[in-house]
PDB file of C-alpha atoms in Angstrom:
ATOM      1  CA  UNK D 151      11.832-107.620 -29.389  1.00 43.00           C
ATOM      2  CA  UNK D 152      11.509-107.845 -26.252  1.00 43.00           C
ATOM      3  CA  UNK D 153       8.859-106.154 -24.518  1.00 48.00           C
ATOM      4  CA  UNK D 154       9.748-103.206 -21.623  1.00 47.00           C
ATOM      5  CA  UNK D 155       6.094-101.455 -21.008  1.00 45.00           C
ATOM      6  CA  UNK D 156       5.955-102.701 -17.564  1.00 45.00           C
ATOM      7  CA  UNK D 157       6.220-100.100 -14.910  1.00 48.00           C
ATOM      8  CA  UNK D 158       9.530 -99.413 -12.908  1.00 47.00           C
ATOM      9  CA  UNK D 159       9.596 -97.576  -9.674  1.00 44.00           C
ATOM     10  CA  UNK D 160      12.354 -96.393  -7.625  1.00 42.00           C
ATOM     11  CA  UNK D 161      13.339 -96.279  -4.834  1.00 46.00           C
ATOM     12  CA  UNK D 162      13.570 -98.585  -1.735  1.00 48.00           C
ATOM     13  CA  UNK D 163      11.732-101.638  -2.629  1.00 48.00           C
ATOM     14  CA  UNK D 164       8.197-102.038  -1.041  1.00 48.00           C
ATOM     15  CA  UNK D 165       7.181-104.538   1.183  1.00 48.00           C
ATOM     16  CA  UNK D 166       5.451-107.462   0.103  1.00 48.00           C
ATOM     17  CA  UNK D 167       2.076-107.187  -0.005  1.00 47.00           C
ATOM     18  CA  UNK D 168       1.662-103.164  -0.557  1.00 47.00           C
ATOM     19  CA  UNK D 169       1.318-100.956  -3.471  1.00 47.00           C
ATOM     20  CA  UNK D 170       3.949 -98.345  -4.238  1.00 49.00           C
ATOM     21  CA  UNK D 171       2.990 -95.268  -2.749  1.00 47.00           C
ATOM     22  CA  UNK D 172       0.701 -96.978  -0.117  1.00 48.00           C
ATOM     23  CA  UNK D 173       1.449 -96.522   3.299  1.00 47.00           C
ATOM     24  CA  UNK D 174       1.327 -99.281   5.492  1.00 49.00           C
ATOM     25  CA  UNK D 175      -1.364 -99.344   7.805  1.00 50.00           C
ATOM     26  CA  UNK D 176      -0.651 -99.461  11.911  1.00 49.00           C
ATOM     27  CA  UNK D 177       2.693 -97.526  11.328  1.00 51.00           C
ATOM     28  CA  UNK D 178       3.508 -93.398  11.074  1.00 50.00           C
ATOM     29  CA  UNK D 179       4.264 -91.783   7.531  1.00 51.00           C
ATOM     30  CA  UNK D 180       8.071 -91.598   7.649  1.00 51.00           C
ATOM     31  CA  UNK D 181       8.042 -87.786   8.043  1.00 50.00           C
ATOM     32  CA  UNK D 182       6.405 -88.415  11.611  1.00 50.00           C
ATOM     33  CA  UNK D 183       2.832 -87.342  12.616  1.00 53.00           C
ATOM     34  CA  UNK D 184       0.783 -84.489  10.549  1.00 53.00           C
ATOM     35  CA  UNK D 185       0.377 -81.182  12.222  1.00 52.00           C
ATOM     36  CA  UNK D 186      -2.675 -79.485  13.066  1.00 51.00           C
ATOM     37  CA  UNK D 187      -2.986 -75.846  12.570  1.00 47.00           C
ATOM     38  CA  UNK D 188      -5.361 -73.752  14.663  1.00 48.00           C
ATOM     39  CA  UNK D 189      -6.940 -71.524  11.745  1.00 51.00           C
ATOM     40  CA  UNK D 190      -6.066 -67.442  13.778  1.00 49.00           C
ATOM     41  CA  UNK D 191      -8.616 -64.880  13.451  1.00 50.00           C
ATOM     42  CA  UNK D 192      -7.171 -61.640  12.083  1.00 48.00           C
ATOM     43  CA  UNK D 193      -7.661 -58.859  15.402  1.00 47.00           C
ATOM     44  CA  UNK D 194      -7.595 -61.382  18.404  1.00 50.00           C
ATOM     45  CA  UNK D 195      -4.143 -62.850  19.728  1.00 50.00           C
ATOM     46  CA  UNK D 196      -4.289 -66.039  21.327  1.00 53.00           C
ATOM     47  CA  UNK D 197      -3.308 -66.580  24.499  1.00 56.00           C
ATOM     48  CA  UNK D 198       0.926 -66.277  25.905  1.00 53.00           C
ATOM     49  CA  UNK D 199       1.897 -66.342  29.429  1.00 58.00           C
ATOM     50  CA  UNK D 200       4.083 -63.794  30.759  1.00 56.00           C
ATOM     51  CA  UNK D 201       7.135 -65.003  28.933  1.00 58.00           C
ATOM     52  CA  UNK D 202       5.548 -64.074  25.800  1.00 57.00           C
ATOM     53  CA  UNK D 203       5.520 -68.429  25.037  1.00 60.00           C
ATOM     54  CA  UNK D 204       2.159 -70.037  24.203  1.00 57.00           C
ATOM     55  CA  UNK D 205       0.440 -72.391  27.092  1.00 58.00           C
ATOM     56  CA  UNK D 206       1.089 -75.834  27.361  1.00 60.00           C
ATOM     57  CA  UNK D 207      -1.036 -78.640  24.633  1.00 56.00           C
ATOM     58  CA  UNK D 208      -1.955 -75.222  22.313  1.00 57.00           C
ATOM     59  CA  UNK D 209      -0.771 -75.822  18.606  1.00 57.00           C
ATOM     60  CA  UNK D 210       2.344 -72.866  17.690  1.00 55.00           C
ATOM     61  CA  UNK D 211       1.363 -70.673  15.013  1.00 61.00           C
ATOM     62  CA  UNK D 212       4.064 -68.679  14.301  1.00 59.00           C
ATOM     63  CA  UNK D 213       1.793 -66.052  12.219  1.00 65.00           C
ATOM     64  CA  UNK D 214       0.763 -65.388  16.260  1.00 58.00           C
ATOM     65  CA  UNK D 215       2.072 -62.063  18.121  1.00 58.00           C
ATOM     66  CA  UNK D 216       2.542 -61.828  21.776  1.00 57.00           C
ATOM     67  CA  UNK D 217       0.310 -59.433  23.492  1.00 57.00           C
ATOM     68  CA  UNK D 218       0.039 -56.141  22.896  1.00 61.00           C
ATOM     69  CA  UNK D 219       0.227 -53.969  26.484  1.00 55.00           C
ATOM     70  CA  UNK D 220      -1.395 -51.229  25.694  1.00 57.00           C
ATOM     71  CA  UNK D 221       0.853 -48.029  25.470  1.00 62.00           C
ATOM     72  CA  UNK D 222       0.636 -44.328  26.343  1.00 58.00           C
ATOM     73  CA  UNK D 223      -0.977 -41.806  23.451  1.00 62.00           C
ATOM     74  CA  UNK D 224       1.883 -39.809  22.247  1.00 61.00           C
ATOM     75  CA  UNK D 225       1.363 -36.096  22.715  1.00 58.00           C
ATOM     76  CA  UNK D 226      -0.306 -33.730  21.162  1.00 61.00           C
ATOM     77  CA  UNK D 227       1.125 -31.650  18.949  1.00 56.00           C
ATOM     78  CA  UNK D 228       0.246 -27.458  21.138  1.00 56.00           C
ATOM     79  CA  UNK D 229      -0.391 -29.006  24.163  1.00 55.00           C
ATOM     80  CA  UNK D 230       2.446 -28.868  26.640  1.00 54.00           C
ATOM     81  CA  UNK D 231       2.478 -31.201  29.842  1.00 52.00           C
ATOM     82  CA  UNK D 232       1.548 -28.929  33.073  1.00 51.00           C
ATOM     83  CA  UNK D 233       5.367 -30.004  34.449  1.00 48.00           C
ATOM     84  CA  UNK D 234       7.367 -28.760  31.084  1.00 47.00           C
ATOM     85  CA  UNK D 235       5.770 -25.687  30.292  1.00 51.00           C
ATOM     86  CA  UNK D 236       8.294 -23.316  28.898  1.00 51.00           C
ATOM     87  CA  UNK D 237       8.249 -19.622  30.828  1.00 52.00           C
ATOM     88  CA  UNK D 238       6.521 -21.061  33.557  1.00 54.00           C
ATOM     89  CA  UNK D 239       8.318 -22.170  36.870  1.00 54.00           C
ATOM     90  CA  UNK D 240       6.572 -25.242  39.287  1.00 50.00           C
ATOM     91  CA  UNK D 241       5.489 -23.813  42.400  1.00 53.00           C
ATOM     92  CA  UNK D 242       7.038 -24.832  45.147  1.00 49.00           C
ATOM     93  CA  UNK D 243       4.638 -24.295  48.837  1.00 47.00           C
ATOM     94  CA  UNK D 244       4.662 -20.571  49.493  1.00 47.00           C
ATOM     95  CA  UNK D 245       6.090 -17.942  46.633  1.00 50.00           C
ATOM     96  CA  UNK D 246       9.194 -15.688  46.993  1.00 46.00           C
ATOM     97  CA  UNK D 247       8.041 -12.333  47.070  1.00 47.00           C
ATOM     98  CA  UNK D 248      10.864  -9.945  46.019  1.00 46.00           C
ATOM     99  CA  UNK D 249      11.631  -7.345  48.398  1.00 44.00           C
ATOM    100  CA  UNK D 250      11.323  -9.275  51.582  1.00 45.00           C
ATOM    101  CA  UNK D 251      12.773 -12.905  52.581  1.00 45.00           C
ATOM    102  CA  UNK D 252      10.659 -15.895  52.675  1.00 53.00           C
ATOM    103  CA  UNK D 253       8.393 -15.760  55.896  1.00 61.00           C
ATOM    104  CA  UNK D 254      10.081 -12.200  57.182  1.00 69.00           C
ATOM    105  CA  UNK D 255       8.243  -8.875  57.943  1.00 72.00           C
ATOM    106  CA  UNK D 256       9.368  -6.106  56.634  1.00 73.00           C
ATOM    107  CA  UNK D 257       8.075  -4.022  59.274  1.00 75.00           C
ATOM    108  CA  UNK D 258      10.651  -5.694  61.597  1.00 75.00           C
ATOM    109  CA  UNK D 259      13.901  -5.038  60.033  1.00 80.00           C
ATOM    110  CA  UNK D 260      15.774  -1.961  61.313  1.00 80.00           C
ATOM    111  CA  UNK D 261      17.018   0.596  60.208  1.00 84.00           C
ATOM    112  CA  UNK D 262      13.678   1.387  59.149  1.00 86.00           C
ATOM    113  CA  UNK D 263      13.435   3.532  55.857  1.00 88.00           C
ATOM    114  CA  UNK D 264      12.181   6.598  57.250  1.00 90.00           C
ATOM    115  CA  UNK D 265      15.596   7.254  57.339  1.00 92.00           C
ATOM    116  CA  UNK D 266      16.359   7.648  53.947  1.00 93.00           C
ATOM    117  CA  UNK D 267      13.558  10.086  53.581  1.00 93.00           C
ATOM    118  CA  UNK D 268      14.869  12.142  56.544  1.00 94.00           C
ATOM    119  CA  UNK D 269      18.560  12.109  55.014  1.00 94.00           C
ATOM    120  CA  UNK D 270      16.626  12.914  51.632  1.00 95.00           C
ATOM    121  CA  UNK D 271      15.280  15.998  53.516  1.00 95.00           C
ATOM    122  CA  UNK D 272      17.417  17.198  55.426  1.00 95.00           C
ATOM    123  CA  UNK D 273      19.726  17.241  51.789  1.00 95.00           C
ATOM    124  CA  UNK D 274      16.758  18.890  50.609  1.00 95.00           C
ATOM    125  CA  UNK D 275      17.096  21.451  53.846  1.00 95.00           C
ATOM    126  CA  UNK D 276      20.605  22.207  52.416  1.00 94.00           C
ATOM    127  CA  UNK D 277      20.177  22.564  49.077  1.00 95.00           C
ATOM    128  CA  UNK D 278      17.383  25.471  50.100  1.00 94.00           C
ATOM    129  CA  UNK D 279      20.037  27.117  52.157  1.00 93.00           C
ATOM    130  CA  UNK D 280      22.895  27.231  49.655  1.00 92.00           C
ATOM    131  CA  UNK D 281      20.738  29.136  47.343  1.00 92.00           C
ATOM    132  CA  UNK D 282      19.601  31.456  49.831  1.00 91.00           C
ATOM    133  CA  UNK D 283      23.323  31.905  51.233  1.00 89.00           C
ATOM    134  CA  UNK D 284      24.552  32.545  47.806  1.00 89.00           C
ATOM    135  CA  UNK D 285      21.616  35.277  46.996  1.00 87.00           C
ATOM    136  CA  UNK D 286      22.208  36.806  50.150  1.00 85.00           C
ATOM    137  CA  UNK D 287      25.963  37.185  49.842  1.00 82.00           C
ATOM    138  CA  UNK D 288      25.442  38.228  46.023  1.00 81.00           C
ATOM    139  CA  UNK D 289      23.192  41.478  47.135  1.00 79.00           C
ATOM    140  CA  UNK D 290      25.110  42.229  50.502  1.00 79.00           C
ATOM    141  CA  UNK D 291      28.265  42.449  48.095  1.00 79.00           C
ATOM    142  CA  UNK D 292      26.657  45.226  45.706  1.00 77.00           C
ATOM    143  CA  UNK D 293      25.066  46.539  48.722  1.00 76.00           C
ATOM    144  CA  UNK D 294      28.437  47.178  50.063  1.00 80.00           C
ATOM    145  CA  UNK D 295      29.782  48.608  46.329  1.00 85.00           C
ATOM    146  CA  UNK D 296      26.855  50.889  45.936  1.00 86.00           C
ATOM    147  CA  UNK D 297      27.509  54.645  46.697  1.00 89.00           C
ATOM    148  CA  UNK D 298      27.086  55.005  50.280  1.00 85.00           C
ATOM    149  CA  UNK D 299      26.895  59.328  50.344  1.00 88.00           C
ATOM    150  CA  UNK D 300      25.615  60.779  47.235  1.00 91.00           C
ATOM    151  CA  UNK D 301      25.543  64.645  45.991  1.00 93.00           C
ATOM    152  CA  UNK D 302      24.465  67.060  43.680  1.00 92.00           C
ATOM    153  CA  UNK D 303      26.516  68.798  41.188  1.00 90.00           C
ATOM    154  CA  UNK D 304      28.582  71.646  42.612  1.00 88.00           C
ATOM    155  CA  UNK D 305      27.996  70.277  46.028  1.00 91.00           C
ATOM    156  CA  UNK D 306      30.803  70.052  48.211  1.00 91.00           C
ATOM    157  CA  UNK D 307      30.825  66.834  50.617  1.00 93.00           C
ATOM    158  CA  UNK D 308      33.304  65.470  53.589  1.00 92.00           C
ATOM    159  CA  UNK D 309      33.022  61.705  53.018  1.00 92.00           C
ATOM    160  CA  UNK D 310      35.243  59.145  55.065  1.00 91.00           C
ATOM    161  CA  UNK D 311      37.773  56.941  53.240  1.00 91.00           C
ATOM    162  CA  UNK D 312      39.701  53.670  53.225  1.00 90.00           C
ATOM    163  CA  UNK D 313      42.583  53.168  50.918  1.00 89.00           C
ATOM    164  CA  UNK D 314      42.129  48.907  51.642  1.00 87.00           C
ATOM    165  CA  UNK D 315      38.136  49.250  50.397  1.00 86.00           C
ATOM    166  CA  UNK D 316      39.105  50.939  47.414  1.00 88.00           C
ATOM    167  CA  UNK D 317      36.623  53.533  46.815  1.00 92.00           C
ATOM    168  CA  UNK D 318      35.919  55.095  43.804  1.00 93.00           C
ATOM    169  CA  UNK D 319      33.117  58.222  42.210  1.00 94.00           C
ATOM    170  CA  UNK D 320      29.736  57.218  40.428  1.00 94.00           C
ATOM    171  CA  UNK D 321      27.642  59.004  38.511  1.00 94.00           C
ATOM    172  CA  UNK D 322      24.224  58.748  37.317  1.00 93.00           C
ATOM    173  CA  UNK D 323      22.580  61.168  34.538  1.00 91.00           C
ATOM    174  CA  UNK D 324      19.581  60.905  32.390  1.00 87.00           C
ATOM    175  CA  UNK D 325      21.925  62.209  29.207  1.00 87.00           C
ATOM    176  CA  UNK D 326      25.178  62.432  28.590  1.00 88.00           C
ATOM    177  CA  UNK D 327      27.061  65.071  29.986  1.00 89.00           C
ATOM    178  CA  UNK D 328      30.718  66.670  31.266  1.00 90.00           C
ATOM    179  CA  UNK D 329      31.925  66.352  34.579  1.00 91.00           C
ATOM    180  CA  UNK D 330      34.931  67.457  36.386  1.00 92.00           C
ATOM    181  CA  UNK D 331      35.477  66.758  39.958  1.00 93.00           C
ATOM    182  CA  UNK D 332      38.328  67.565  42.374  1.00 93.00           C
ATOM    183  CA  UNK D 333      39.568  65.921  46.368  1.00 93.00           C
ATOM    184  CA  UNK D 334      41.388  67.643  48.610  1.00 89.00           C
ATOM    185  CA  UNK D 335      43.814  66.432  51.632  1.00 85.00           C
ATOM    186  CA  UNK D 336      46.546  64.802  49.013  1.00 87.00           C
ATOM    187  CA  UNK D 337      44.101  62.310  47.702  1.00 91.00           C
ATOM    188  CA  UNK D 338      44.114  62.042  43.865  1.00 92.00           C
ATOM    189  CA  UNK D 339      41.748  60.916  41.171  1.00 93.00           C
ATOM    190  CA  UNK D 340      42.428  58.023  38.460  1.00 92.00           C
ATOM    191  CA  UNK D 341      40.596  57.119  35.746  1.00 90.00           C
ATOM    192  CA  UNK D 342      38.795  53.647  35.304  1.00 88.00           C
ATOM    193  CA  UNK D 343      39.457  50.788  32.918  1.00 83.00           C
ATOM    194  CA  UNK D 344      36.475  50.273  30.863  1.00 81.00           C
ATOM    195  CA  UNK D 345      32.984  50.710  31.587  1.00 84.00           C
ATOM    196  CA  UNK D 346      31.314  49.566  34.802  1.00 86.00           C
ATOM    197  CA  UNK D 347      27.550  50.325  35.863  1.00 87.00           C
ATOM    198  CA  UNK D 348      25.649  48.989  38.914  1.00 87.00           C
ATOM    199  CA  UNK D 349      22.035  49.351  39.056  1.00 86.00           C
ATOM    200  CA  UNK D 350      20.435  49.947  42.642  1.00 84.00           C
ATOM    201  CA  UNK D 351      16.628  50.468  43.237  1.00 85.00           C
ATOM    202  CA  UNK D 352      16.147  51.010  40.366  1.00 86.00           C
ATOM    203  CA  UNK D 353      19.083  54.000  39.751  1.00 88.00           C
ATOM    204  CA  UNK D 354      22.075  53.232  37.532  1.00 91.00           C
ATOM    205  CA  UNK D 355      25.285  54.090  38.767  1.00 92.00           C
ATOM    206  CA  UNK D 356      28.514  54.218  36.323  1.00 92.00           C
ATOM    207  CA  UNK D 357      31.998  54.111  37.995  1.00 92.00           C
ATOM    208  CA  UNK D 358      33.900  57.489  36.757  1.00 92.00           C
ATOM    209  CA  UNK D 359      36.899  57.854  38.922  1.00 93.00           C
ATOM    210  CA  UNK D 360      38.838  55.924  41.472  1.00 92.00           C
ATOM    211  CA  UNK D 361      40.144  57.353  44.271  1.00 93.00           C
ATOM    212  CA  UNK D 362      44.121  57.372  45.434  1.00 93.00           C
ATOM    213  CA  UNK D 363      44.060  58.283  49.247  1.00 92.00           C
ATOM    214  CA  UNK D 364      46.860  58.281  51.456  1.00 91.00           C
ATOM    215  CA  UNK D 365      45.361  56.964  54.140  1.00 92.00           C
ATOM    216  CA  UNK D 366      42.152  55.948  56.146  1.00 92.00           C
ATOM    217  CA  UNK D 367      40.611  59.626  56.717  1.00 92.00           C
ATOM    218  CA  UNK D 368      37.843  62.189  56.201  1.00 92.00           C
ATOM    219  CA  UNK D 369      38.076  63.908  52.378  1.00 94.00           C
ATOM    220  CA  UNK D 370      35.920  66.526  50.512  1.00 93.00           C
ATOM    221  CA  UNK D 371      34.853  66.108  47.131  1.00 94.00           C
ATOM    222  CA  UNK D 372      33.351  68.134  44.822  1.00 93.00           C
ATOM    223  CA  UNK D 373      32.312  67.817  41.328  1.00 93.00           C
ATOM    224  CA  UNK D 374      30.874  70.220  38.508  1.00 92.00           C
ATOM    225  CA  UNK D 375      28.938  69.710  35.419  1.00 91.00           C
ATOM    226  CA  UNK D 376      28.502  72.429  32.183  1.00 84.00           C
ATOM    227  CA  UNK D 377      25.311  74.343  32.627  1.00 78.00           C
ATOM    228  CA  UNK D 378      22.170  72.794  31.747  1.00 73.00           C
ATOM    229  CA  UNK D 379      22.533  69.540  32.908  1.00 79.00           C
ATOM    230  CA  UNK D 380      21.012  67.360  35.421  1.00 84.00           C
ATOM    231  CA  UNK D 381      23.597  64.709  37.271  1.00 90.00           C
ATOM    232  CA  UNK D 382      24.297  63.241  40.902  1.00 92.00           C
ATOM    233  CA  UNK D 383      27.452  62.227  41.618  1.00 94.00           C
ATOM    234  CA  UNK D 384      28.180  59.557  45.182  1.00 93.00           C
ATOM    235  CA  UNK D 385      31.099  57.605  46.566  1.00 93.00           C
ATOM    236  CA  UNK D 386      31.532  54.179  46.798  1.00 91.00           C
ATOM    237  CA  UNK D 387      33.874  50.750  46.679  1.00 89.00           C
ATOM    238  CA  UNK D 388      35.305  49.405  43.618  1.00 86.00           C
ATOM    239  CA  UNK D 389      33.251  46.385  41.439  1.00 81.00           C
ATOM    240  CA  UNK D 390      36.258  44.191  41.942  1.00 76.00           C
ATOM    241  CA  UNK D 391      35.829  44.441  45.457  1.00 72.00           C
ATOM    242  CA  UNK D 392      32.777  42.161  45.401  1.00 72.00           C
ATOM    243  CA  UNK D 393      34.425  39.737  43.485  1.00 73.00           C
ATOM    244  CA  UNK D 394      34.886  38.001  46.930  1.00 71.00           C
ATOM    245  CA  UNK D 395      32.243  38.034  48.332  1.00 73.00           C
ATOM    246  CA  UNK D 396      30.611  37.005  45.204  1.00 77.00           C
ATOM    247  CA  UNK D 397      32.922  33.999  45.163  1.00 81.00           C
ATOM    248  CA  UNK D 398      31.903  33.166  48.660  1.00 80.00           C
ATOM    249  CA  UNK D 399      28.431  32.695  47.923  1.00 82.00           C
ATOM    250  CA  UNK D 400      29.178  30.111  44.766  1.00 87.00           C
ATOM    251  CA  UNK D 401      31.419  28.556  47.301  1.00 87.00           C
ATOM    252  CA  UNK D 402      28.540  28.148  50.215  1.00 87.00           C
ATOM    253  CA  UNK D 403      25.917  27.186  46.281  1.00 89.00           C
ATOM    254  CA  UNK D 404      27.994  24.436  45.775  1.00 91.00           C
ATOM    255  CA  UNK D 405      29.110  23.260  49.382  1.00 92.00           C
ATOM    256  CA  UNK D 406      25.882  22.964  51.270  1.00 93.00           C
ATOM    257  CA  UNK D 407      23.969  21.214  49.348  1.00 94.00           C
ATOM    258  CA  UNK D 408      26.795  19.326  47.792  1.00 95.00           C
ATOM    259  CA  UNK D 409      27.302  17.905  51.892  1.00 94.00           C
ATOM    260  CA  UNK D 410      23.569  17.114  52.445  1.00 94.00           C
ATOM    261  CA  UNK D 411      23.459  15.372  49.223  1.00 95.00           C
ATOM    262  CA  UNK D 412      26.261  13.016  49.495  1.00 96.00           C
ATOM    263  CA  UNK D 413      25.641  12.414  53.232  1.00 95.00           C
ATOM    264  CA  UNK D 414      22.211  11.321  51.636  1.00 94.00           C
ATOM    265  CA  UNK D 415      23.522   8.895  49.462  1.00 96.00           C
ATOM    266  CA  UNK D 416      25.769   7.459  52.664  1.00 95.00           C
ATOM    267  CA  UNK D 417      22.711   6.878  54.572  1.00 94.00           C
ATOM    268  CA  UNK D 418      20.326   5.194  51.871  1.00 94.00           C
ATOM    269  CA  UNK D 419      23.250   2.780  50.809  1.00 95.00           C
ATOM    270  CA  UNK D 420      24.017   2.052  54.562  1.00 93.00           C
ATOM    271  CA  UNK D 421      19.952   1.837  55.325  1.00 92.00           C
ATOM    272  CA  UNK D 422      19.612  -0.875  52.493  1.00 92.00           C
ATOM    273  CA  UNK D 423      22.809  -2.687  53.240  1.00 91.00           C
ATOM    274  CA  UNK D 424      22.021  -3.529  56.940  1.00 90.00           C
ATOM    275  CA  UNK D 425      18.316  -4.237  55.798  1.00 89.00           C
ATOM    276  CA  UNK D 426      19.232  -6.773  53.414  1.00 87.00           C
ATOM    277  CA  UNK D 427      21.775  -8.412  55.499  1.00 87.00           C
ATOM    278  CA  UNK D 428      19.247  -8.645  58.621  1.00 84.00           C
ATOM    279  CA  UNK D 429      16.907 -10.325  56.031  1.00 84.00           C
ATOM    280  CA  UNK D 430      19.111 -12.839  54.963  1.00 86.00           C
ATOM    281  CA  UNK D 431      19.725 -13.672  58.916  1.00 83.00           C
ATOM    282  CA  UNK D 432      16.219 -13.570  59.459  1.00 81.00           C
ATOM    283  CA  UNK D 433      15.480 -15.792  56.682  1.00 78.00           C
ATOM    284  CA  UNK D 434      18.262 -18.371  57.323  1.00 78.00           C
ATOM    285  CA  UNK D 435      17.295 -18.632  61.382  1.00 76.00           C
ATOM    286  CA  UNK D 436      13.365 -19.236  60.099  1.00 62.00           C
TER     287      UNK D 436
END
């Protein structure tokens, strides 16, 4: 048999005189020259210039981190910064008041606004004197219906009629009673449509008859009533006839003040018109 215990190694063969596994001594392991690492404490970074590289003849670790510039603290969470604040506008030097352009004085734009409240018054003027107009007209129109001669029962009166102011008989009584009256000269007397009463100072006065005269002229009228009553009879201008007059003062109601109002309105939207524009000038020239 043939004995095979001795060791075999492989590999390139060594050089004379050393061991396998021995380096030889004077000359570089063939993987070149061992590295040296600098041991880094956890929580301090070593040194980088400004391209984030480490300094020249300092060992690489690449566990290292470049510096750390130190950032801004986000924000906090209710807190707003003073330049984003919702609702809120930055102030910019002086603050617009409303009402008058940026450095102008009211006081010095014209029209001044006195002038509304004159136009205001003056509508206020007209509004008092439609009412009064229209009251006015209203009681000089019964005033000129009312019974202008008046007479007793059995009385005979010459009163002076107009065919073109229609006139007609009244009567007033405390109770009811029965009347019959007569006209001379050619005149006759008509009956009324319905019932028509006019109070005066206080008297009530219902219209009876009307009368038919020829023409303008004195008349006598007389009227009776059955024995034991108390009546007083009077001559005076149909209701309808006041229906003019009456329509004349709704016309002046409405009219008047309707004129002072609007020219009002014309003067308040003119007044604030020219204001405004002057301010704008004012403002743009300052």
């Amino acid at each position: 048999m043939t004995d095979n215990s001795h060791p075999q190694s492989y590999g390139p063969p060594s050089e004379p005189g050393h061991s396998p596994g021995e380096t030889p001594q004077g000359q570089p392991p063939p993987y070149g020259p061992p590295q040296q690492y600098v041991q880094q404490q956890y929580g301090q970074a070593p040194p980088f210039d400004q391209q984030g590289r480490p300094p020249q003849g300092q060992p690489f670790d690449p566990r290292a981190q470049p510096p750390q510039y130190p950032q801004a603290p986000p924000p906090q969470y209710g807190q707003q910064p003073p330049f984003a604040q919702y609702g809120k506008q930055p102030q910019f030097g002086q603050q617009y008041q409303p009402g008058s352009g940026p450095g102008v004085d009211p006081k010095t734009l014209r029209p001044q606004l006195r002038w509304i409240g004159v136009s205001w018054g003056v509508a206020a003027l007209c509004i008092a004197a439609g009412v009064i107009l229209f009251v006015s007209g209203l009681l000089s129109s019964v005033d000129n219906v009312a019974p202008t001669r008046t007479f007793a029962a059995g009385e005979r009166v010459t009163v002076a009629l107009d065919p073109a102011q229609s006139p007609v008989l009244y009567l007033t009584s405390r109770t009811r009673v029965r009347y019959e009256c007569q006209i001379a000269n050619r005149a006759k007397l008509l009956p009324v449509s319905g019932v028509q009463t006019l109070t005066v100072n206080g008297t009530k006065w219902q219209q009876i008859l009307r009368i038919d005269a020829p023409s303008a002229g004195d008349y006598q009228v007389t009227c009776t009533v059955t024995e034991g009553a108390s009546a007083r009879f009077g001559v005076g201008r149909d209701m309808s006839s006041a229906v003019g007059g009456v329509l004349g003062g709704v016309v002046l109601l409405v009219a008047i003040p309707g004129v002072g109002i609007l020219a009002a309105i014309i003067v308040t939207i003119v007044v604030l018109m020219r204001r405004s524009s002057q301010r704008k000038r004012l403002a743009v020239s300052a």
